[in-house]
Amino acid sequence: MQHTRNQDTLVGLFVASGIAGLFFLAMHVSNLSSFTDEDSYTITAKFENSGGLKVKSPVSAAGVKIGKVTAITFDPKTYKSVVQLSINSKYNTLPDDTTASVFTAGLLGEQYVNLEPGGSDTYLKKGGEIEITQSAIILEKAIGQFLFKSAAEEKK
Amino acid sequence: MDFIENLGSGTRAGFNKLGRGTHFLIQIFSGVISVLLRPRLLLKQMYSVGVMSFLIITISGLFVGMVLGLQGYYTLSDFGAEETLGVMVAASLVRELGPVVSALLFAGRAGSALTAEIGLMKATEQLSGMEMMAIDPVKRIVTPRFLAGLISMPLLAGLFSAVGIMGGQIVGCGLLGVDEGAYWAQMQSNIDFYDDIINGVIKSIVFGFVTSWIALFEGYDSIPTSEGVSRATTRTVVNSAFTILGLDFILTALMFGDH
Amino acid sequence: MNNRISDQDNLVSVRDLTFSRGNKKIFDDISLDFQRGKVTAIMGPSGTGKTTMLKLIGGQLFPDKGTVFVDGQNVHKLRRADLYTLRKRLGMLFQSGALLTDMSVFDNVAFPLREHTQLPESMIRTLVLMKLQAVGLRGASQLMPNELSGGMARRVALARAIALDPMMIMYDEPFTGQDPISMGVLVHLIKSLNNILGLTSIIVSHDVHDTMAIADYIYVLSGGKIVGQGSPKEIQESDSEWVQQFMTGAADGPVHFHYPAKDYIDDLMSSGKRY
């Protein structure tokens, strides 16, 4: 009987360590711990062009990740890109004149939404909209503009 | 002409085996409730299937993670992107290497043992003996082993990935000087719970299912002689490996395809 | 067809049975009867399908043709659950013993009791020790099967076979490969179990001497047919050359020493090409 009890203990240890491993993956490796749907609120921002932004792209303020993109849709009336941002409820003091811009991390890195708080005393609430936005910089466009500009300067 | 004939009979034999295997699987399922009512049977098999594979899985996981840390560092540092080492190690482990390598090791360690055990029980008339005692050997012998494999596999894969990620950290942060905060932070912001972790766990459950099924069926279907059992054991390892890798491709295409 | 299921004297009756494996006919339309409370032996040279007969009676194999009645029930027409209910009343002793190698002698004998009854552990212990006492191995109850000799393993298997107090026991080659002492022990056990418990016994064997000593009725099989039957005395006095060859152990006779082959000289002289 001693033998079986030993076996039971080892099986118990095995199952516990397996579950601990999975728990570690969930809480320490994945983003499950940082954001869950319950403690976040959604706001929207309309961009002229959201560029290479994707669902789950990070939303950050002053370089710190505070939320993520949850949906990107095209508004057929205004011809703008409507981006839904899910912001962690901890950060519920964003002023309503916050500027949202689509930035690129590094030269070829992934794109993210950067929020730059303004000076207003009223805060953005759940379902609110960021009105001041700055579109993504499209590399081809920027290069085109640069070439056009230098060509024009040369003519002078 | 011979070739076509062989191809025809080979195909027929293949379908016949698949049919018998499916029938066997249904028999296994019919015993699930009676096994759950007697957890001791399951516990005993969890020991020989799970606990006995613990060491090989954790040690292999550690080394695979360390190699990933090393190789990842050399490649990423060329682009000045060492900070994303954590993402690379974790993503490769959680999505692919964890489920696949642990399933391959499981097939070699536990699967072959299951086939040999069932095959020898058949060869020594233990299975017939049970049948004559009015005890269904599939329900009494096979089902607990199947369930033990099904439960153990995701736990082992989880352990493999977890230990591997720590191994990557030991090499990356301890030896090569990647910032530890960046290692974890980058990982956390890029590894998605549903897309990566849950999909990895689903993979390992599927692999546990097919590996246990193949191992037990090969044993049960083996020719009850020394040679027959040894061939069945080889077939278990070979067929499991093929099935795991083939299914991994299909599952990966289904799970991660639309990104 | 003479359907004698009502025949109360016979616990098992096999009718017009044909069974083949591949192209080889193992049994060719044979009928046998096994009387209640008697020891009936099936004898014959190796490879005549004696073990197959036991598996057919136990419902593990299905015949091509013919029927097997056990206690008035057609074994191969029974639903699975009913077949299992019937099997609880049949014991079978395999040639190898077929003990479960991962449990002790005690647990092996307790196995059918634990699987089929809800008896408390104390009662099971009493029953197991009684059965082991009957085969003289109570002292070996804590040994593992790999620590037993072949004869002991067979006795443990016998204790397990009688654990559920069956109405019939089928012995598959019980005497093969035993030294004279354990052979004597087994002969004694089979005989006394039969007398004391009133069991019906079927023995499959090719051991002429010992089978003659305990059987009440003997069937001699060869080539898928019954070549002789009767009491041991009748068999001994049979004028069938098949039976005589088997009884005296002559190397050649109706049963040939050589496996069927093409002409010996031709084979030696041929080029050796595979065919």
PDB file of C-alpha atoms in Angstrom, chain C residues 37-269:
ATOM      1  CA  GLY C  37     -20.584 -32.940 -14.061  1.00  0.00           C
ATOM      2  CA  LYS C  38     -18.240 -35.027 -16.160  1.00  0.00           C
ATOM      3  CA  VAL C  39     -14.658 -34.586 -17.329  1.00  0.00           C
ATOM      4  CA  THR C  40     -14.610 -34.649 -21.109  1.00  0.00           C
ATOM      5  CA  ALA C  41     -11.326 -34.541 -22.972  1.00  0.00           C
ATOM      6  CA  ILE C  42     -10.560 -33.410 -26.498  1.00  0.00           C
ATOM      7  CA  MET C  43      -7.377 -35.027 -27.709  1.00  0.00           C
ATOM      8  CA  GLY C  44      -5.438 -34.942 -30.876  1.00  0.00           C
ATOM      9  CA  PRO C  45      -2.086 -34.049 -32.336  1.00  0.00           C
ATOM     10  CA  SER C  46      -0.835 -30.474 -32.199  1.00  0.00           C
ATOM     11  CA  GLY C  47      -2.389 -28.174 -34.740  1.00  0.00           C
ATOM     12  CA  THR C  48      -5.791 -29.838 -34.810  1.00  0.00           C
ATOM     13  CA  GLY C  49      -7.423 -26.757 -33.333  1.00  0.00           C
ATOM     14  CA  LYS C  50      -8.123 -28.012 -29.847  1.00  0.00           C
ATOM     15  CA  THR C  51      -7.611 -24.556 -28.354  1.00  0.00           C
ATOM     16  CA  THR C  52      -9.749 -23.115 -31.140  1.00  0.00           C
ATOM     17  CA  MET C  53     -12.564 -25.359 -29.963  1.00  0.00           C
ATOM     18  CA  LEU C  54     -12.394 -23.823 -26.475  1.00  0.00           C
ATOM     19  CA  LYS C  55     -12.426 -20.334 -27.926  1.00  0.00           C
ATOM     20  CA  LEU C  56     -15.476 -21.235 -30.005  1.00  0.00           C
ATOM     21  CA  ILE C  57     -17.251 -22.525 -26.912  1.00  0.00           C
ATOM     22  CA  GLY C  58     -16.295 -19.374 -25.017  1.00  0.00           C
ATOM     23  CA  GLY C  59     -17.633 -17.190 -27.821  1.00  0.00           C
ATOM     24  CA  GLN C  60     -14.259 -15.598 -28.598  1.00  0.00           C
ATOM     25  CA  LEU C  61     -14.312 -16.953 -32.131  1.00  0.00           C
ATOM     26  CA  PHE C  62     -17.201 -17.285 -34.548  1.00  0.00           C
ATOM     27  CA  PRO C  63     -17.791 -20.451 -36.579  1.00  0.00           C
ATOM     28  CA  ASP C  64     -18.337 -20.434 -40.333  1.00  0.00           C
ATOM     29  CA  LYS C  65     -21.221 -22.808 -39.879  1.00  0.00           C
ATOM     30  CA  GLY C  66     -22.947 -24.657 -37.084  1.00  0.00           C
ATOM     31  CA  THR C  67     -23.928 -23.801 -33.548  1.00  0.00           C
ATOM     32  CA  VAL C  68     -22.581 -24.056 -30.017  1.00  0.00           C
ATOM     33  CA  PHE C  69     -25.021 -24.329 -27.138  1.00  0.00           C
ATOM     34  CA  VAL C  70     -23.834 -23.690 -23.601  1.00  0.00           C
ATOM     35  CA  ASP C  71     -26.421 -24.336 -20.917  1.00  0.00           C
ATOM     36  CA  GLY C  72     -29.161 -24.149 -23.553  1.00  0.00           C
ATOM     37  CA  GLN C  73     -27.988 -20.804 -24.991  1.00  0.00           C
ATOM     38  CA  ASN C  74     -26.655 -20.386 -28.496  1.00  0.00           C
ATOM     39  CA  VAL C  75     -23.332 -18.740 -27.702  1.00  0.00           C
ATOM     40  CA  HIS C  76     -22.909 -16.988 -31.027  1.00  0.00           C
ATOM     41  CA  LYS C  77     -26.413 -15.529 -31.081  1.00  0.00           C
ATOM     42  CA  LEU C  78     -26.120 -13.936 -27.650  1.00  0.00           C
ATOM     43  CA  ARG C  79     -25.912 -10.194 -27.240  1.00  0.00           C
ATOM     44  CA  ARG C  80     -22.617  -8.971 -25.843  1.00  0.00           C
ATOM     45  CA  ALA C  81     -23.966  -8.334 -22.353  1.00  0.00           C
ATOM     46  CA  ASP C  82     -25.557 -11.783 -22.205  1.00  0.00           C
ATOM     47  CA  LEU C  83     -22.385 -13.411 -23.471  1.00  0.00           C
ATOM     48  CA  TYR C  84     -20.479 -11.721 -20.660  1.00  0.00           C
ATOM     49  CA  THR C  85     -23.052 -12.905 -18.139  1.00  0.00           C
ATOM     50  CA  LEU C  86     -22.583 -16.425 -19.444  1.00  0.00           C
ATOM     51  CA  ARG C  87     -18.794 -16.147 -19.328  1.00  0.00           C
ATOM     52  CA  LYS C  88     -18.903 -15.281 -15.632  1.00  0.00           C
ATOM     53  CA  ARG C  89     -20.110 -18.853 -15.156  1.00  0.00           C
ATOM     54  CA  LEU C  90     -17.322 -20.323 -17.267  1.00  0.00           C
ATOM     55  CA  GLY C  91     -13.749 -20.619 -16.128  1.00  0.00           C
ATOM     56  CA  MET C  92     -10.890 -21.052 -18.495  1.00  0.00           C
ATOM     57  CA  LEU C  93      -7.369 -22.105 -17.713  1.00  0.00           C
ATOM     58  CA  PHE C  94      -4.934 -20.943 -20.359  1.00  0.00           C
ATOM     59  CA  GLN C  95      -1.836 -22.864 -21.273  1.00  0.00           C
ATOM     60  CA  SER C  96       0.404 -20.053 -20.052  1.00  0.00           C
ATOM     61  CA  GLY C  97      -1.787 -19.287 -17.070  1.00  0.00           C
ATOM     62  CA  ALA C  98      -2.419 -15.816 -18.496  1.00  0.00           C
ATOM     63  CA  LEU C  99      -1.885 -14.211 -15.103  1.00  0.00           C
ATOM     64  CA  LEU C 100      -1.839 -10.428 -15.093  1.00  0.00           C
ATOM     65  CA  THR C 101       1.836  -9.713 -14.704  1.00  0.00           C
ATOM     66  CA  ASP C 102       1.452  -6.346 -13.011  1.00  0.00           C
ATOM     67  CA  MET C 103      -0.287  -7.651  -9.907  1.00  0.00           C
ATOM     68  CA  SER C 104       0.470 -10.118  -7.138  1.00  0.00           C
ATOM     69  CA  VAL C 105      -0.933 -13.639  -6.887  1.00  0.00           C
ATOM     70  CA  PHE C 106      -3.474 -12.407  -4.354  1.00  0.00           C
ATOM     71  CA  ASP C 107      -4.666  -9.582  -6.593  1.00  0.00           C
ATOM     72  CA  ASN C 108      -4.845 -11.901  -9.573  1.00  0.00           C
ATOM     73  CA  VAL C 109      -7.216 -14.240  -7.783  1.00  0.00           C
ATOM     74  CA  ALA C 110      -9.130 -11.290  -6.362  1.00  0.00           C
ATOM     75  CA  PHE C 111      -9.366  -9.697  -9.814  1.00  0.00           C
ATOM     76  CA  PRO C 112     -12.619 -11.294 -11.055  1.00  0.00           C
ATOM     77  CA  LEU C 113     -14.195 -10.817  -7.626  1.00  0.00           C
ATOM     78  CA  ARG C 114     -13.315  -7.134  -7.536  1.00  0.00           C
ATOM     79  CA  GLU C 115     -14.452  -6.607 -11.107  1.00  0.00           C
ATOM     80  CA  HIS C 116     -17.734  -8.458 -10.880  1.00  0.00           C
ATOM     81  CA  THR C 117     -18.902  -8.160  -7.298  1.00  0.00           C
ATOM     82  CA  GLN C 118     -19.375  -5.397  -4.767  1.00  0.00           C
ATOM     83  CA  LEU C 119     -18.102  -7.541  -1.909  1.00  0.00           C
ATOM     84  CA  PRO C 120     -16.248  -5.810   0.926  1.00  0.00           C
ATOM     85  CA  GLU C 121     -12.480  -6.200   0.923  1.00  0.00           C
ATOM     86  CA  SER C 122     -12.522  -8.437   4.035  1.00  0.00           C
ATOM     87  CA  MET C 123     -14.866 -10.889   2.328  1.00  0.00           C
ATOM     88  CA  ILE C 124     -12.748 -10.860  -0.829  1.00  0.00           C
ATOM     89  CA  ARG C 125      -9.692 -11.627   1.277  1.00  0.00           C
ATOM     90  CA  THR C 126     -11.405 -14.625   2.841  1.00  0.00           C
ATOM     91  CA  LEU C 127     -12.568 -15.931  -0.539  1.00  0.00           C
ATOM     92  CA  VAL C 128      -9.179 -15.462  -2.172  1.00  0.00           C
ATOM     93  CA  LEU C 129      -7.379 -17.247   0.652  1.00  0.00           C
ATOM     94  CA  MET C 130      -9.882 -20.111   0.418  1.00  0.00           C
ATOM     95  CA  LYS C 131      -9.302 -20.491  -3.314  1.00  0.00           C
ATOM     96  CA  LEU C 132      -5.541 -20.301  -2.890  1.00  0.00           C
ATOM     97  CA  GLN C 133      -5.726 -22.848  -0.082  1.00  0.00           C
ATOM     98  CA  ALA C 134      -7.607 -25.160  -2.457  1.00  0.00           C
ATOM     99  CA  VAL C 135      -4.690 -25.118  -4.899  1.00  0.00           C
ATOM    100  CA  GLY C 136      -2.135 -25.205  -2.088  1.00  0.00           C
ATOM    101  CA  LEU C 137      -0.617 -21.783  -2.718  1.00  0.00           C
ATOM    102  CA  ARG C 138      -1.946 -19.694   0.147  1.00  0.00           C
ATOM    103  CA  GLY C 139       1.651 -19.110   1.211  1.00  0.00           C
ATOM    104  CA  ALA C 140       2.514 -17.610  -2.172  1.00  0.00           C
ATOM    105  CA  SER C 141      -0.197 -14.980  -2.106  1.00  0.00           C
ATOM    106  CA  GLN C 142       2.190 -12.016  -2.042  1.00  0.00           C
ATOM    107  CA  LEU C 143       4.477 -13.249  -4.837  1.00  0.00           C
ATOM    108  CA  MET C 144       4.430 -11.667  -8.268  1.00  0.00           C
ATOM    109  CA  PRO C 145       3.682 -13.859 -11.323  1.00  0.00           C
ATOM    110  CA  ASN C 146       7.289 -13.683 -12.557  1.00  0.00           C
ATOM    111  CA  GLU C 147       8.421 -15.289  -9.303  1.00  0.00           C
ATOM    112  CA  LEU C 148       6.305 -18.391  -9.920  1.00  0.00           C
ATOM    113  CA  SER C 149       7.231 -21.593 -11.692  1.00  0.00           C
ATOM    114  CA  GLY C 150       5.096 -22.670 -14.644  1.00  0.00           C
ATOM    115  CA  GLY C 151       3.196 -25.202 -12.554  1.00  0.00           C
ATOM    116  CA  MET C 152       2.534 -22.722  -9.770  1.00  0.00           C
ATOM    117  CA  ALA C 153       1.344 -20.124 -12.276  1.00  0.00           C
ATOM    118  CA  ARG C 154      -1.122 -22.640 -13.647  1.00  0.00           C
ATOM    119  CA  ARG C 155      -2.392 -23.427 -10.155  1.00  0.00           C
ATOM    120  CA  VAL C 156      -2.855 -19.731  -9.414  1.00  0.00           C
ATOM    121  CA  ALA C 157      -4.728 -19.415 -12.690  1.00  0.00           C
ATOM    122  CA  LEU C 158      -6.887 -22.316 -11.581  1.00  0.00           C
ATOM    123  CA  ALA C 159      -7.632 -20.577  -8.300  1.00  0.00           C
ATOM    124  CA  ARG C 160      -8.601 -17.509 -10.299  1.00  0.00           C
ATOM    125  CA  ALA C 161     -10.768 -19.568 -12.650  1.00  0.00           C
ATOM    126  CA  ILE C 162     -12.773 -20.957  -9.708  1.00  0.00           C
ATOM    127  CA  ALA C 163     -12.988 -17.593  -7.915  1.00  0.00           C
ATOM    128  CA  LEU C 164     -16.503 -16.917  -9.140  1.00  0.00           C
ATOM    129  CA  ASP C 165     -17.620 -20.536  -8.596  1.00  0.00           C
ATOM    130  CA  PRO C 166     -18.236 -21.322 -12.247  1.00  0.00           C
ATOM    131  CA  MET C 167     -20.349 -24.196 -13.537  1.00  0.00           C
ATOM    132  CA  MET C 168     -17.674 -25.293 -15.968  1.00  0.00           C
ATOM    133  CA  ILE C 169     -13.923 -25.026 -16.413  1.00  0.00           C
ATOM    134  CA  MET C 170     -12.086 -25.378 -19.693  1.00  0.00           C
ATOM    135  CA  TYR C 171      -8.478 -26.477 -19.389  1.00  0.00           C
ATOM    136  CA  ASP C 172      -6.165 -25.684 -22.266  1.00  0.00           C
ATOM    137  CA  GLU C 173      -3.252 -28.140 -22.255  1.00  0.00           C
ATOM    138  CA  PRO C 174      -3.000 -28.241 -18.464  1.00  0.00           C
ATOM    139  CA  PHE C 175      -0.244 -30.867 -18.441  1.00  0.00           C
ATOM    140  CA  THR C 176       2.074 -29.543 -21.111  1.00  0.00           C
ATOM    141  CA  GLY C 177       5.590 -28.837 -19.979  1.00  0.00           C
ATOM    142  CA  GLN C 178       5.076 -29.896 -16.364  1.00  0.00           C
ATOM    143  CA  ASP C 179       7.394 -32.034 -14.313  1.00  0.00           C
ATOM    144  CA  PRO C 180       5.841 -35.276 -13.043  1.00  0.00           C
ATOM    145  CA  ILE C 181       5.165 -33.866  -9.581  1.00  0.00           C
ATOM    146  CA  SER C 182       3.295 -30.739 -10.642  1.00  0.00           C
ATOM    147  CA  MET C 183       1.563 -32.867 -13.273  1.00  0.00           C
ATOM    148  CA  GLY C 184       0.380 -35.155 -10.489  1.00  0.00           C
ATOM    149  CA  VAL C 185      -0.736 -32.147  -8.462  1.00  0.00           C
ATOM    150  CA  LEU C 186      -2.760 -30.784 -11.386  1.00  0.00           C
ATOM    151  CA  VAL C 187      -4.360 -34.153 -12.160  1.00  0.00           C
ATOM    152  CA  HIS C 188      -5.354 -34.437  -8.532  1.00  0.00           C
ATOM    153  CA  LEU C 189      -6.707 -30.859  -8.477  1.00  0.00           C
ATOM    154  CA  ILE C 190      -8.787 -31.237 -11.607  1.00  0.00           C
ATOM    155  CA  LYS C 191     -10.259 -34.484 -10.423  1.00  0.00           C
ATOM    156  CA  SER C 192     -11.060 -33.235  -6.945  1.00  0.00           C
ATOM    157  CA  LEU C 193     -12.525 -29.934  -8.150  1.00  0.00           C
ATOM    158  CA  ASN C 194     -14.736 -31.906 -10.428  1.00  0.00           C
ATOM    159  CA  ASN C 195     -15.892 -34.226  -7.677  1.00  0.00           C
ATOM    160  CA  ILE C 196     -16.207 -31.724  -4.845  1.00  0.00           C
ATOM    161  CA  LEU C 197     -17.668 -28.739  -6.650  1.00  0.00           C
ATOM    162  CA  GLY C 198     -19.629 -30.786  -9.182  1.00  0.00           C
ATOM    163  CA  LEU C 199     -18.038 -28.853 -12.020  1.00  0.00           C
ATOM    164  CA  THR C 200     -18.186 -29.806 -15.632  1.00  0.00           C
ATOM    165  CA  SER C 201     -14.700 -29.949 -17.089  1.00  0.00           C
ATOM    166  CA  ILE C 202     -13.416 -29.826 -20.618  1.00  0.00           C
ATOM    167  CA  ILE C 203      -9.782 -30.737 -21.040  1.00  0.00           C
ATOM    168  CA  VAL C 204      -7.851 -30.131 -24.181  1.00  0.00           C
ATOM    169  CA  SER C 205      -4.670 -32.140 -24.192  1.00  0.00           C
ATOM    170  CA  HIS C 206      -2.324 -34.289 -26.148  1.00  0.00           C
ATOM    171  CA  ASP C 207      -0.980 -35.961 -23.078  1.00  0.00           C
ATOM    172  CA  VAL C 208      -2.368 -39.479 -23.467  1.00  0.00           C
ATOM    173  CA  HIS C 209      -1.513 -41.033 -20.128  1.00  0.00           C
ATOM    174  CA  ASP C 210      -2.797 -38.404 -17.711  1.00  0.00           C
ATOM    175  CA  THR C 211      -5.837 -37.518 -19.721  1.00  0.00           C
ATOM    176  CA  MET C 212      -6.874 -41.148 -19.790  1.00  0.00           C
ATOM    177  CA  ALA C 213      -6.576 -41.177 -16.020  1.00  0.00           C
ATOM    178  CA  ILE C 214      -9.079 -38.425 -15.336  1.00  0.00           C
ATOM    179  CA  ALA C 215     -11.395 -38.190 -18.333  1.00  0.00           C
ATOM    180  CA  ASP C 216     -14.856 -39.735 -18.340  1.00  0.00           C
ATOM    181  CA  TYR C 217     -15.254 -39.349 -22.078  1.00  0.00           C
ATOM    182  CA  ILE C 218     -12.748 -38.657 -24.826  1.00  0.00           C
ATOM    183  CA  TYR C 219     -12.969 -37.215 -28.317  1.00  0.00           C
ATOM    184  CA  VAL C 220      -9.995 -37.750 -30.594  1.00  0.00           C
ATOM    185  CA  LEU C 221      -9.723 -35.155 -33.341  1.00  0.00           C
ATOM    186  CA  SER C 222      -7.578 -35.222 -36.430  1.00  0.00           C
ATOM    187  CA  GLY C 223      -7.737 -33.351 -39.697  1.00  0.00           C
ATOM    188  CA  GLY C 224     -10.848 -31.482 -38.662  1.00  0.00           C
ATOM    189  CA  LYS C 225     -12.823 -34.675 -38.036  1.00  0.00           C
ATOM    190  CA  ILE C 226     -13.624 -36.772 -35.025  1.00  0.00           C
ATOM    191  CA  VAL C 227     -11.632 -39.949 -35.547  1.00  0.00           C
ATOM    192  CA  GLY C 228     -12.585 -41.625 -32.320  1.00  0.00           C
ATOM    193  CA  GLN C 229     -14.745 -41.156 -29.243  1.00  0.00           C
ATOM    194  CA  GLY C 230     -15.747 -43.044 -26.141  1.00  0.00           C
ATOM    195  CA  SER C 231     -14.684 -43.797 -22.606  1.00  0.00           C
ATOM    196  CA  PRO C 232     -10.944 -44.161 -22.004  1.00  0.00           C
ATOM    197  CA  LYS C 233     -11.352 -47.922 -22.137  1.00  0.00           C
ATOM    198  CA  GLU C 234     -13.159 -47.825 -25.463  1.00  0.00           C
ATOM    199  CA  ILE C 235     -10.552 -45.505 -26.895  1.00  0.00           C
ATOM    200  CA  GLN C 236      -7.757 -47.765 -25.781  1.00  0.00           C
ATOM    201  CA  GLU C 237      -9.401 -50.688 -27.521  1.00  0.00           C
ATOM    202  CA  SER C 238     -10.323 -48.740 -30.644  1.00  0.00           C
ATOM    203  CA  ASP C 239      -9.333 -50.356 -33.899  1.00  0.00           C
ATOM    204  CA  SER C 240      -9.106 -47.014 -35.736  1.00  0.00           C
ATOM    205  CA  GLU C 241      -5.566 -46.625 -36.957  1.00  0.00           C
ATOM    206  CA  TRP C 242      -5.753 -42.870 -36.296  1.00  0.00           C
ATOM    207  CA  VAL C 243      -6.520 -43.440 -32.670  1.00  0.00           C
ATOM    208  CA  GLN C 244      -3.939 -46.165 -32.370  1.00  0.00           C
ATOM    209  CA  GLN C 245      -1.239 -43.989 -33.892  1.00  0.00           C
ATOM    210  CA  PHE C 246      -2.046 -41.216 -31.468  1.00  0.00           C
ATOM    211  CA  MET C 247      -2.235 -43.482 -28.445  1.00  0.00           C
ATOM    212  CA  THR C 248       0.982 -45.328 -29.170  1.00  0.00           C
ATOM    213  CA  GLY C 249       2.811 -42.319 -30.468  1.00  0.00           C
ATOM    214  CA  ALA C 250       3.972 -43.863 -33.746  1.00  0.00           C
ATOM    215  CA  ALA C 251       5.934 -41.386 -35.845  1.00  0.00           C
ATOM    216  CA  ASP C 252       4.201 -42.162 -39.084  1.00  0.00           C
ATOM    217  CA  GLY C 253       0.722 -43.409 -39.808  1.00  0.00           C
ATOM    218  CA  PRO C 254      -2.465 -41.744 -40.980  1.00  0.00           C
ATOM    219  CA  VAL C 255      -0.969 -38.579 -39.532  1.00  0.00           C
ATOM    220  CA  HIS C 256       2.160 -38.104 -41.556  1.00  0.00           C
ATOM    221  CA  PHE C 257       5.526 -37.300 -40.132  1.00  0.00           C
ATOM    222  CA  HIS C 258       6.160 -34.988 -43.071  1.00  0.00           C
ATOM    223  CA  TYR C 259       4.440 -31.722 -43.665  1.00  0.00           C
ATOM    224  CA  PRO C 260       2.866 -31.926 -47.154  1.00  0.00           C
ATOM    225  CA  ALA C 261       5.589 -31.229 -49.744  1.00  0.00           C
ATOM    226  CA  LYS C 262       6.384 -32.076 -53.316  1.00  0.00           C
ATOM    227  CA  ASP C 263       8.413 -35.133 -54.160  1.00  0.00           C
ATOM    228  CA  TYR C 264      11.610 -35.312 -52.125  1.00  0.00           C
ATOM    229  CA  ILE C 265      13.935 -36.390 -54.957  1.00  0.00           C
ATOM    230  CA  ASP C 266      12.470 -33.834 -57.357  1.00  0.00           C
ATOM    231  CA  ASP C 267      12.972 -31.133 -54.768  1.00  0.00           C
ATOM    232  CA  LEU C 268      16.614 -32.058 -54.197  1.00  0.00           C
ATOM    233  CA  MET C 269      17.366 -32.245 -57.909  1.00  0.00           C
TER     234      MET C 269
END
